[in-house]
Amino acid sequence: MTKQERIKIPRQEMPLQDKLIRRCNFEEVSLGLSEALAIKEAERCLQCKKPKCVEGCPVGVLIPQFIKALRKGDINESIRVMKIKNNLPAVCGRICPQETQCERNCFLGKTGEPVAIGRLERYIGDYELSRRTCPMVKPRDTGKKVAVVGSGPAGIACAVDLGREGHRVTIFESLHLPGGVLIYGIPEFRLPKSVVHSEIDYAVQCLGIEIKTDHIIGRTVTLDELLEEYDAVFIGTGAGLPNFMKIPGINYSGVMSANEFLTRINLMKAYRFPEYDTPVRIGGRVAVIGAGNVAMDSARCAVRLQKSMGMKSGEVHVIYRRSRDEVPARLEEFHHAEEEGIIFDFLTSPVEIIGDINGNVTGIKCIRMKLGDADISGRKKPVPVANSEFTIDVDTVIMALGTSPNPVVFTNNGNLRRTNDGTVVAGNETGRTSRERLWAGGDVVTGSATVISAMGAGKRAAADIHRFLSGEVS
Amino acid sequence: MYTILEKQALNDVVKLMVVKAPHVARKAGAGQFVIVKIDDFGERVPLTIADFDRRAGTVTIIFQEVGKSTKHLGALNSGDKLATFAGPLGHPTEIKRYGAVICVAGGVGIAPVYPIAKALKQAGNVVISIIGARNKGLLFWEERMRTVSDELIVCTDDGSYGRKAVVTEPLKEILSAKNISHVWAIGPAIMMKFVSMLTKEFNVPTVVSLNTIMIDGTGMCGGCRVLLDEGAKFVCVDGPEFDGHKIDWDSLLSRQRIYRDEELIASGRWEHICNLDKAVSGDKDK
Ligand SMILES: Cc1cc2nc3c(=O)[nH]c(=O)nc-3n(C[C@H](O)[C@H](O)[C@H](O)COP(=O)(O)OP(=O)(O)OC[C@H]3O[C@@H](n4cnc5c(N)ncnc54)[C@H](O)[C@@H]3O)c2cc1C
Ligand SMILES: Cc1cc2nc3c(=O)[nH]c(=O)nc-3n(C[C@H](O)[C@H](O)[C@H](O)COP(=O)(O)OP(=O)(O)OC[C@H]3O[C@@H](n4cnc5c(N)ncnc54)[C@H](O)[C@@H]3O)c2cc1C
Ligand code: SF4
Ligand code: SF4
Ligand code: FES
């Protein structure tokens, strides 16, 4: 095929569940490419000599190589190439913000649509999960012991890479299931939990990694105790502490953090109450504050709960202080949310939550905003418009305003250097902290970021820990 | 999985269980709690650590059967296993030599008050304890409480045992008569509210242990938040003990009711399943 012919092939659309049907269930929205579609999409790639796409990927997936193998039909080779850099293709293919990472840099994107790298990645990831053709092998035991705290993407990536070097790895997780945000935060309709469980089980079985759930580091065991027992310790505890807006009324019944709402639904399966014991309360008029991934997930879960409870007139609002162009969520999720009937109130900021005498939410008072000059981050700063207050009648308010690191893990660790935001200070290339034999990476270092950047940090720390354990560096 | 080693009924609705959980026993302290989840379908239920044995690696919990989860737990027996037993969570009680102290317990609150009273007594305090329940059948551990108290007052709402009174009545008399330096109160939120209002009048510092609704119990959902004078706090990581004089009790009480409808559904469904089971096993007996 010539370059011109490749360029002419249109980007292959992802088959989706119909928008009216999917609003009523929690099943996956994107159905995955068929083999024919995947190969057709793979044919679009120009196999650039200097592939810019790779630079856009935080872990440097060998994109042209995996696509080349895929279109030759050698999927095993494609997976092998993928796993050199990324162990969780079925996860990343689904939820990386490709439009700001690999696909943004794709050469084809300059004139037309970029190669659907994420969709192809998901395709081979799913193929591998259903066939298990490319198992990792456990090398000779080095006898060195490493403790990994937290089983989110950062912890898992770090543990897997250390396991591949033959170190004895134990993961400590405070919840009853491993996976971090992938399990408790991101909903089933975007990332089926079976995918996460099987990716983790597979890696753990191949490499003999031990996962101790129900262990809250800082309470059950302290970091100091881990440092006594293990040769190295990695902290990947994420940024799980929810922020509440400092406005009156946040304690009314019906106001909750997105973390509470999503944890009830995803970790505890409240959407299947009473089959599962944990309930979740949602009214007919919901306001979600914020417009990141967390807000989209909350709003889309809210719609689904309303529909599954048979509410005909349910309404879900997303209240965001900037405009449509600044929405930080993954583009695809924003589009899907709009399709599912979520109402977006842009340039709007809450000033007060209103409740009745029984302590239940009845409304949210907001003020209109306009975009002013750019702030230090380069984004236009929203400023309130005088005398523009108005009230939206709601019975449920979900705060999706970002999170910071949960400090429990740091109990009695005053000497570990942290910033004013509570994040751990750690070297970007090594993950080293201010304490000896203690590494950190992922959201606990950067604040809320992405799955693949957390995995990248876990891998870089694993490489440094390995150098340290094998005596290459001290 | 965590094995139940022992089970006792303390009265018709309060059960005691000893659970094998060495990772929790290692660090447990009075005033802390665990999160228990029965099986894959279960919810995460917070329960106070009533006692522990580090050498045996066991933790004792005491719970009142009020809804689906606690009734289900109460139906398990020694040898059965629990899916999750995580902890110890929250901060331990601050035990010091305060002088003369009062420990007030309502209902199942007797269980968490006992280790606190015991530790306070060992630290050299004069301990006056008041335990109360709706009726005689709901009381337990009177003798145990007596062994760690210099003075023990027992009351029931209906007068079926001890003095006919709510706990705040004897409390008020003692506060008026004696110089008390600290009060602990654990029980239903409404009881802790009235104890705190009373001790505030007498200016006696008061520690309460809050039992808000919880999900994770590790500080990541904010579902357990409570409003204090200085702003919102998370009961699971900042508590569970707080200064009773700083709490916005009305907000706490209304937040506890959020899931009342769902709790009734879950509990009704559980009883229905139990009755079916009984009917089936009854058939077998015949
Ligand atoms: C709702 C939601 C949607 C998102 N959507 C996307 C998306 O579409 N694409 C994307 O790229 N990113 C998305 N993100 C961001 C992404 O999930 C995170 O950046 C990523 O999960 C961070 O990984 P991590 O390993 O650092 O931490 P986490 O995933 O947060 O994992 C940390 C783990 O550590 C455990 N832990 C915490 N404290 C302790 C302790 N003291 N002891 C033991 N264990 C502890 C936690 O229970 C948790 O399991 C989303 C985030 C959320 C919340
Ligand atoms: C830190 C902490 C420690 C606790 N320690 C103990 C303990 O040692 N022993 C014990 O018996 N209970 C304790 N509780 C309360 C216990 O967690 C609840 O009773 C339990 O979750 C009820 O679950 P359920 O499914 O059986 O009842 P549900 O169906 O959830 O509730 C049934 C009824 O109980 C009320 N209720 C629900 N949750 C609570 C609560 N947290 N506090 C008070 N009333 C509630 C409901 O309003 C409803 O009327 C503690 C709670 C916390 C937060
Ligand atoms: S890991 Fe994410 S950013 Fe990297 S190539 Fe895959 S989809 Fe793109
Ligand atoms: S930049 Fe685009 S076309 Fe070029 S190699 Fe990467 S994916 Fe293929
Ligand atoms: S129970 Fe979730 S923060 Fe306390």
Short mmCIF file of N, CA and C in Angstrom, two decimals, chain A residues 256-334:
data_model
loop_
_atom_site.label_atom_id
_atom_site.label_comp_id
_atom_site.label_asym_id
_atom_site.label_seq_id
_atom_site.Cartn_x
_atom_site.Cartn_y
_atom_site.Cartn_z
N MET A 256 -22.40 14.98 48.64
CA MET A 256 -21.31 14.02 48.84
C MET A 256 -20.16 14.29 47.90
N SER A 257 -19.02 13.72 48.26
CA SER A 257 -17.86 13.83 47.37
C SER A 257 -18.05 12.83 46.24
N ALA A 258 -17.42 13.12 45.10
CA ALA A 258 -17.46 12.16 43.99
C ALA A 258 -16.85 10.84 44.44
N ASN A 259 -15.82 10.92 45.28
CA ASN A 259 -15.21 9.68 45.77
C ASN A 259 -16.21 8.81 46.51
N GLU A 260 -17.05 9.43 47.35
CA GLU A 260 -18.04 8.62 48.07
C GLU A 260 -19.03 8.01 47.07
N PHE A 261 -19.53 8.85 46.18
CA PHE A 261 -20.53 8.39 45.21
C PHE A 261 -19.96 7.25 44.36
N LEU A 262 -18.76 7.47 43.82
CA LEU A 262 -18.17 6.48 42.92
C LEU A 262 -17.73 5.23 43.68
N THR A 263 -17.24 5.39 44.91
CA THR A 263 -16.83 4.21 45.69
C THR A 263 -18.04 3.34 45.99
N ARG A 264 -19.13 3.96 46.38
CA ARG A 264 -20.34 3.17 46.63
C ARG A 264 -20.70 2.37 45.37
N ILE A 265 -20.64 3.04 44.22
CA ILE A 265 -21.10 2.39 42.99
C ILE A 265 -20.10 1.35 42.48
N ASN A 266 -18.83 1.73 42.42
CA ASN A 266 -17.86 0.84 41.76
C ASN A 266 -17.28 -0.21 42.69
N LEU A 267 -16.73 0.25 43.82
CA LEU A 267 -16.11 -0.72 44.74
C LEU A 267 -17.17 -1.58 45.41
N MET A 268 -18.26 -0.94 45.85
CA MET A 268 -19.26 -1.64 46.65
C MET A 268 -20.46 -2.13 45.82
N LYS A 269 -20.48 -1.79 44.53
CA LYS A 269 -21.54 -2.25 43.62
C LYS A 269 -22.95 -1.83 44.06
N ALA A 270 -23.05 -0.59 44.52
CA ALA A 270 -24.34 -0.14 45.03
C ALA A 270 -25.40 -0.06 43.93
N TYR A 271 -24.98 -0.02 42.66
CA TYR A 271 -25.99 0.02 41.60
C TYR A 271 -26.72 -1.31 41.50
N ARG A 272 -26.20 -2.30 42.24
CA ARG A 272 -26.91 -3.57 42.28
C ARG A 272 -27.53 -3.84 43.65
N PHE A 273 -27.71 -2.77 44.48
CA PHE A 273 -28.45 -2.89 45.73
C PHE A 273 -29.88 -3.31 45.41
N PRO A 274 -30.54 -4.20 46.17
CA PRO A 274 -30.09 -4.82 47.41
C PRO A 274 -29.37 -6.16 47.25
N GLU A 275 -29.03 -6.55 46.02
CA GLU A 275 -28.26 -7.78 45.88
C GLU A 275 -26.93 -7.60 46.62
N TYR A 276 -26.33 -6.43 46.44
CA TYR A 276 -25.18 -6.03 47.24
C TYR A 276 -25.70 -5.15 48.37
N ASP A 277 -25.03 -5.21 49.55
CA ASP A 277 -25.59 -4.55 50.73
C ASP A 277 -25.47 -3.04 50.76
N THR A 278 -24.50 -2.48 50.04
CA THR A 278 -24.26 -1.03 50.15
C THR A 278 -25.23 -0.26 49.26
N PRO A 279 -25.98 0.67 49.82
CA PRO A 279 -26.90 1.46 48.98
C PRO A 279 -26.23 2.73 48.47
N VAL A 280 -26.85 3.39 47.51
CA VAL A 280 -26.42 4.73 47.12
C VAL A 280 -27.69 5.54 46.89
N ARG A 281 -27.66 6.79 47.37
CA ARG A 281 -28.85 7.64 47.32
C ARG A 281 -28.71 8.62 46.18
N ILE A 282 -29.68 8.69 45.34
CA ILE A 282 -29.63 9.69 44.28
C ILE A 282 -31.03 10.22 44.06
N GLY A 283 -31.13 11.52 43.91
CA GLY A 283 -32.44 12.12 43.70
C GLY A 283 -32.71 12.34 42.23
N GLY A 284 -33.82 12.98 41.94
CA GLY A 284 -34.20 13.23 40.57
C GLY A 284 -33.50 14.44 39.97
N ARG A 285 -32.91 15.28 40.85
CA ARG A 285 -32.25 16.48 40.33
C ARG A 285 -30.86 16.58 40.95
N VAL A 286 -29.87 16.30 40.10
CA VAL A 286 -28.51 16.16 40.60
C VAL A 286 -27.63 17.27 40.02
N ALA A 287 -26.76 17.82 40.86
CA ALA A 287 -25.74 18.75 40.37
C ALA A 287 -24.38 18.15 40.65
N VAL A 288 -23.55 18.07 39.61
CA VAL A 288 -22.17 17.63 39.78
C VAL A 288 -21.30 18.86 39.59
N ILE A 289 -20.40 19.11 40.53
CA ILE A 289 -19.56 20.31 40.44
C ILE A 289 -18.17 19.93 39.95
N GLY A 290 -17.75 20.55 38.85
CA GLY A 290 -16.46 20.21 38.24
C GLY A 290 -16.70 19.59 36.88
N ALA A 291 -15.64 19.52 36.03
CA ALA A 291 -15.84 18.96 34.69
C ALA A 291 -14.65 18.12 34.24
N GLY A 292 -13.95 17.53 35.21
CA GLY A 292 -12.87 16.60 34.86
C GLY A 292 -13.43 15.20 34.66
N ASN A 293 -12.53 14.23 34.54
CA ASN A 293 -12.97 12.83 34.38
C ASN A 293 -13.86 12.39 35.52
N VAL A 294 -13.49 12.84 36.73
CA VAL A 294 -14.24 12.41 37.91
C VAL A 294 -15.67 12.93 37.84
N ALA A 295 -15.83 14.17 37.37
CA ALA A 295 -17.16 14.76 37.24
C ALA A 295 -17.97 14.04 36.16
N MET A 296 -17.31 13.74 35.03
CA MET A 296 -18.03 13.03 33.95
C MET A 296 -18.51 11.67 34.46
N ASP A 297 -17.61 10.96 35.14
CA ASP A 297 -17.99 9.63 35.64
C ASP A 297 -19.15 9.74 36.62
N SER A 298 -19.11 10.76 37.49
CA SER A 298 -20.19 10.92 38.46
C SER A 298 -21.50 11.22 37.76
N ALA A 299 -21.46 12.15 36.81
CA ALA A 299 -22.69 12.56 36.13
C ALA A 299 -23.28 11.38 35.36
N ARG A 300 -22.42 10.63 34.70
CA ARG A 300 -22.92 9.52 33.89
C ARG A 300 -23.45 8.38 34.76
N CYS A 301 -22.84 8.18 35.94
CA CYS A 301 -23.40 7.20 36.89
C CYS A 301 -24.75 7.69 37.40
N ALA A 302 -24.86 8.99 37.65
CA ALA A 302 -26.10 9.53 38.18
C ALA A 302 -27.25 9.31 37.19
N VAL A 303 -26.98 9.57 35.91
CA VAL A 303 -28.03 9.34 34.90
C VAL A 303 -28.46 7.89 34.91
N ARG A 304 -27.48 7.00 34.96
CA ARG A 304 -27.80 5.57 34.92
C ARG A 304 -28.60 5.14 36.14
N LEU A 305 -28.27 5.68 37.29
CA LEU A 305 -29.03 5.31 38.49
C LEU A 305 -30.47 5.82 38.38
N GLN A 306 -30.59 7.07 37.91
CA GLN A 306 -31.95 7.63 37.76
C GLN A 306 -32.78 6.76 36.83
N LYS A 307 -32.19 6.40 35.69
CA LYS A 307 -32.94 5.59 34.73
C LYS A 307 -33.25 4.22 35.31
N SER A 308 -32.26 3.61 35.99
CA SER A 308 -32.52 2.25 36.47
C SER A 308 -33.53 2.25 37.60
N MET A 309 -33.71 3.43 38.25
CA MET A 309 -34.75 3.51 39.27
C MET A 309 -36.09 3.88 38.64
N GLY A 310 -36.10 4.01 37.32
CA GLY A 310 -37.35 4.28 36.64
C GLY A 310 -37.78 5.74 36.64
N MET A 311 -36.84 6.65 36.97
CA MET A 311 -37.21 8.07 36.96
C MET A 311 -37.30 8.55 35.52
N LYS A 312 -38.44 9.12 35.16
CA LYS A 312 -38.60 9.58 33.78
C LYS A 312 -38.06 11.00 33.64
N SER A 313 -38.24 11.79 34.71
CA SER A 313 -37.93 13.21 34.57
C SER A 313 -36.61 13.59 35.22
N GLY A 314 -35.74 12.61 35.42
CA GLY A 314 -34.47 12.91 36.09
C GLY A 314 -33.63 13.92 35.32
N GLU A 315 -32.88 14.74 36.06
CA GLU A 315 -32.02 15.73 35.43
C GLU A 315 -30.66 15.70 36.11
N VAL A 316 -29.61 15.72 35.31
CA VAL A 316 -28.26 15.80 35.89
C VAL A 316 -27.54 16.99 35.28
N HIS A 317 -27.09 17.89 36.16
CA HIS A 317 -26.35 19.07 35.70
C HIS A 317 -24.87 18.93 36.03
N VAL A 318 -24.02 19.40 35.13
CA VAL A 318 -22.60 19.56 35.45
C VAL A 318 -22.35 21.06 35.54
N ILE A 319 -21.88 21.49 36.69
CA ILE A 319 -21.65 22.92 36.91
C ILE A 319 -20.15 23.18 36.85
N TYR A 320 -19.75 24.04 35.91
CA TYR A 320 -18.31 24.26 35.68
C TYR A 320 -18.05 25.75 35.52
N ARG A 321 -17.00 26.21 36.20
CA ARG A 321 -16.81 27.67 36.23
C ARG A 321 -16.14 28.22 34.98
N ARG A 322 -15.52 27.34 34.15
CA ARG A 322 -14.96 27.84 32.90
C ARG A 322 -15.90 27.47 31.75
N SER A 323 -15.38 27.53 30.50
CA SER A 323 -16.27 27.29 29.37
C SER A 323 -16.02 25.92 28.75
N ARG A 324 -16.81 25.59 27.77
CA ARG A 324 -16.73 24.34 27.04
C ARG A 324 -15.31 24.03 26.57
N ASP A 325 -14.58 25.04 26.12
CA ASP A 325 -13.24 24.80 25.57
C ASP A 325 -12.23 24.37 26.62
N GLU A 326 -12.53 24.63 27.88
CA GLU A 326 -11.56 24.29 28.92
C GLU A 326 -11.86 22.98 29.62
N VAL A 327 -12.93 22.30 29.25
CA VAL A 327 -13.30 21.06 29.95
C VAL A 327 -12.09 20.13 30.02
N PRO A 328 -11.65 19.78 31.26
CA PRO A 328 -10.44 18.98 31.37
C PRO A 328 -10.63 17.47 31.15
N ALA A 329 -11.88 17.00 31.08
CA ALA A 329 -12.10 15.56 30.95
C ALA A 329 -11.59 15.05 29.60
N ARG A 330 -11.39 13.75 29.53
CA ARG A 330 -11.11 13.10 28.27
C ARG A 330 -12.23 13.45 27.31
N LEU A 331 -11.84 13.86 26.08
CA LEU A 331 -12.81 14.37 25.11
C LEU A 331 -13.95 13.39 24.86
N GLU A 332 -13.58 12.12 24.69
CA GLU A 332 -14.58 11.11 24.37
C GLU A 332 -15.65 11.03 25.47
N GLU A 333 -15.20 11.14 26.72
CA GLU A 333 -16.16 11.03 27.83
C GLU A 333 -17.09 12.24 27.86
N PHE A 334 -16.55 13.40 27.56
CA PHE A 334 -17.36 14.61 27.51
C PHE A 334 -18.44 14.45 26.43
#
